[in-house]
XYZ file of C-alpha atoms in Angstrom:
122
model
C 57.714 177.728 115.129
C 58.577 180.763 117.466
C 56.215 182.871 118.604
C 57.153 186.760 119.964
C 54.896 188.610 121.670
C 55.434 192.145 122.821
C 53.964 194.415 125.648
C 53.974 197.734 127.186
C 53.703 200.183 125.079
C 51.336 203.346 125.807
C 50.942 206.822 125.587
C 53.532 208.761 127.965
C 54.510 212.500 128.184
C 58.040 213.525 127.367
C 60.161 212.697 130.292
C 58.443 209.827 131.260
C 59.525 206.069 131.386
C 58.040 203.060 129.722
C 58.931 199.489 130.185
C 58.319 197.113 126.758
C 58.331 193.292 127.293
C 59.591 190.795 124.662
C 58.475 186.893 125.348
C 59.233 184.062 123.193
C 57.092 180.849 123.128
C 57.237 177.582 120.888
C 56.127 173.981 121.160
C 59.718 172.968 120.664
C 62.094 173.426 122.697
C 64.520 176.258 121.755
C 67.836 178.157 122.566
C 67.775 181.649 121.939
C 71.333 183.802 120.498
C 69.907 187.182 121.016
C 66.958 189.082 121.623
C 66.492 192.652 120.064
C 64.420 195.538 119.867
C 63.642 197.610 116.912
C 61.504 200.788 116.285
C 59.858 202.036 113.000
C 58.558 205.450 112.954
C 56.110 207.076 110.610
C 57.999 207.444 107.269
C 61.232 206.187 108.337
C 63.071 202.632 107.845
C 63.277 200.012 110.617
C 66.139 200.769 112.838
C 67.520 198.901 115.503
C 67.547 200.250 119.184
C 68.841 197.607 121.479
C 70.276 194.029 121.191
C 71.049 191.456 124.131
C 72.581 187.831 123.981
C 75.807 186.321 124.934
C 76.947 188.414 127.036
C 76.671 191.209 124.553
C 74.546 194.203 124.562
C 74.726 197.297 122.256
C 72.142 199.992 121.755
C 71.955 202.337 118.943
C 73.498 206.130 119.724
C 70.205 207.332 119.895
C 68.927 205.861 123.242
C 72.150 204.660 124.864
C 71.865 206.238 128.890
C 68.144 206.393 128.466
C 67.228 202.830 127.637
C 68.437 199.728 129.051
C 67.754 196.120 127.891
C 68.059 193.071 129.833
C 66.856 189.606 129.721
C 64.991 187.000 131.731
C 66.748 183.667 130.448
C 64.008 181.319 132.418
C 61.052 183.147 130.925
C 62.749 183.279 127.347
C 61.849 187.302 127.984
C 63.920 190.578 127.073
C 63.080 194.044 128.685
C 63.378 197.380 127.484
C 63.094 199.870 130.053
C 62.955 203.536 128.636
C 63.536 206.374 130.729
C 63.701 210.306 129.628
C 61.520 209.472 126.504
C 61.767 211.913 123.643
C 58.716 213.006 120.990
C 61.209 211.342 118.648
C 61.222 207.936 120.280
C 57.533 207.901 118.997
C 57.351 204.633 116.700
C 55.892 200.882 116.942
C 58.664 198.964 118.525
C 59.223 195.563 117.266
C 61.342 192.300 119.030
C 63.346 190.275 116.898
C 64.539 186.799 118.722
C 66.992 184.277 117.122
C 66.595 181.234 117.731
C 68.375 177.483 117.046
C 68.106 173.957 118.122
C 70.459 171.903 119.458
C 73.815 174.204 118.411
C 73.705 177.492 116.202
C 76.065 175.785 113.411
C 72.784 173.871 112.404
C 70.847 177.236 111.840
C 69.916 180.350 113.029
C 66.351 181.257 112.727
C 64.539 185.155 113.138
C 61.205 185.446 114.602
C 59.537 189.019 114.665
C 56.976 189.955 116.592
C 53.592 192.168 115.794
C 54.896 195.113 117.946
C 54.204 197.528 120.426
C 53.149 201.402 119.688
C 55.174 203.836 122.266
C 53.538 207.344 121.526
C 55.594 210.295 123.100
C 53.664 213.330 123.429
C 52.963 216.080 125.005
């Protein structure tokens, strides 16, 4: 079992920056494939906003040149730092990490985390 455990999220004016961490624990050892962040606002589906792993990163239209991702692989931690927030990047912001053991053929598992509220307002 994979545990994900967010942090950072606040209450900032529009303009502002935020930083959100993402850190992934187990008693096993584990290998992650990617690390992403997802936001849910009020009446509105899940939607992604940022992945990382492998080499590959890709962030949703809505936040790319505003928000950057990047990973610590040590600390099994992803960052999203968030500059030139907007009201409409309001929403709880959730990690998702993927996970395997030993080689990803054997199986890919998702662990979500509890997430993080980001309120933009002025």
């Amino acid at each position: 079992q994979v545990q994900v455990e967010e942090s950072g999220g606040g209450l900032v004016q529009p303009g502002e920056p935020l930083r959100l961490s993402c850190a992934a624990s187990g008693s096993k050892h584990f290998s992650i494939l990617d690390m992403g962040w997802y936001r849910q606002a009020p009446g509105k589906q899940r939607e992604l906003v940022a992945i990382i792993g492998g080499g590959h990163i890709e962030y949703s239209d809505s936040v790319k040149g505003r928000f950057t991702i990047s990973e610590d692989n040590a600390k099994k931690t992803a960052y999203l730092h968030m500059n030139s927030l907007k009201l409409d990047d309001t929403a709880i912001y959730y990690c998702n990490v993927s996970t395997y053991e030993g080689s990803p053929v054997l199986g890919i598992r998702n662990y979500w985390g509890q997430g993080t509220q980001v309120t933009v307002s002025s």
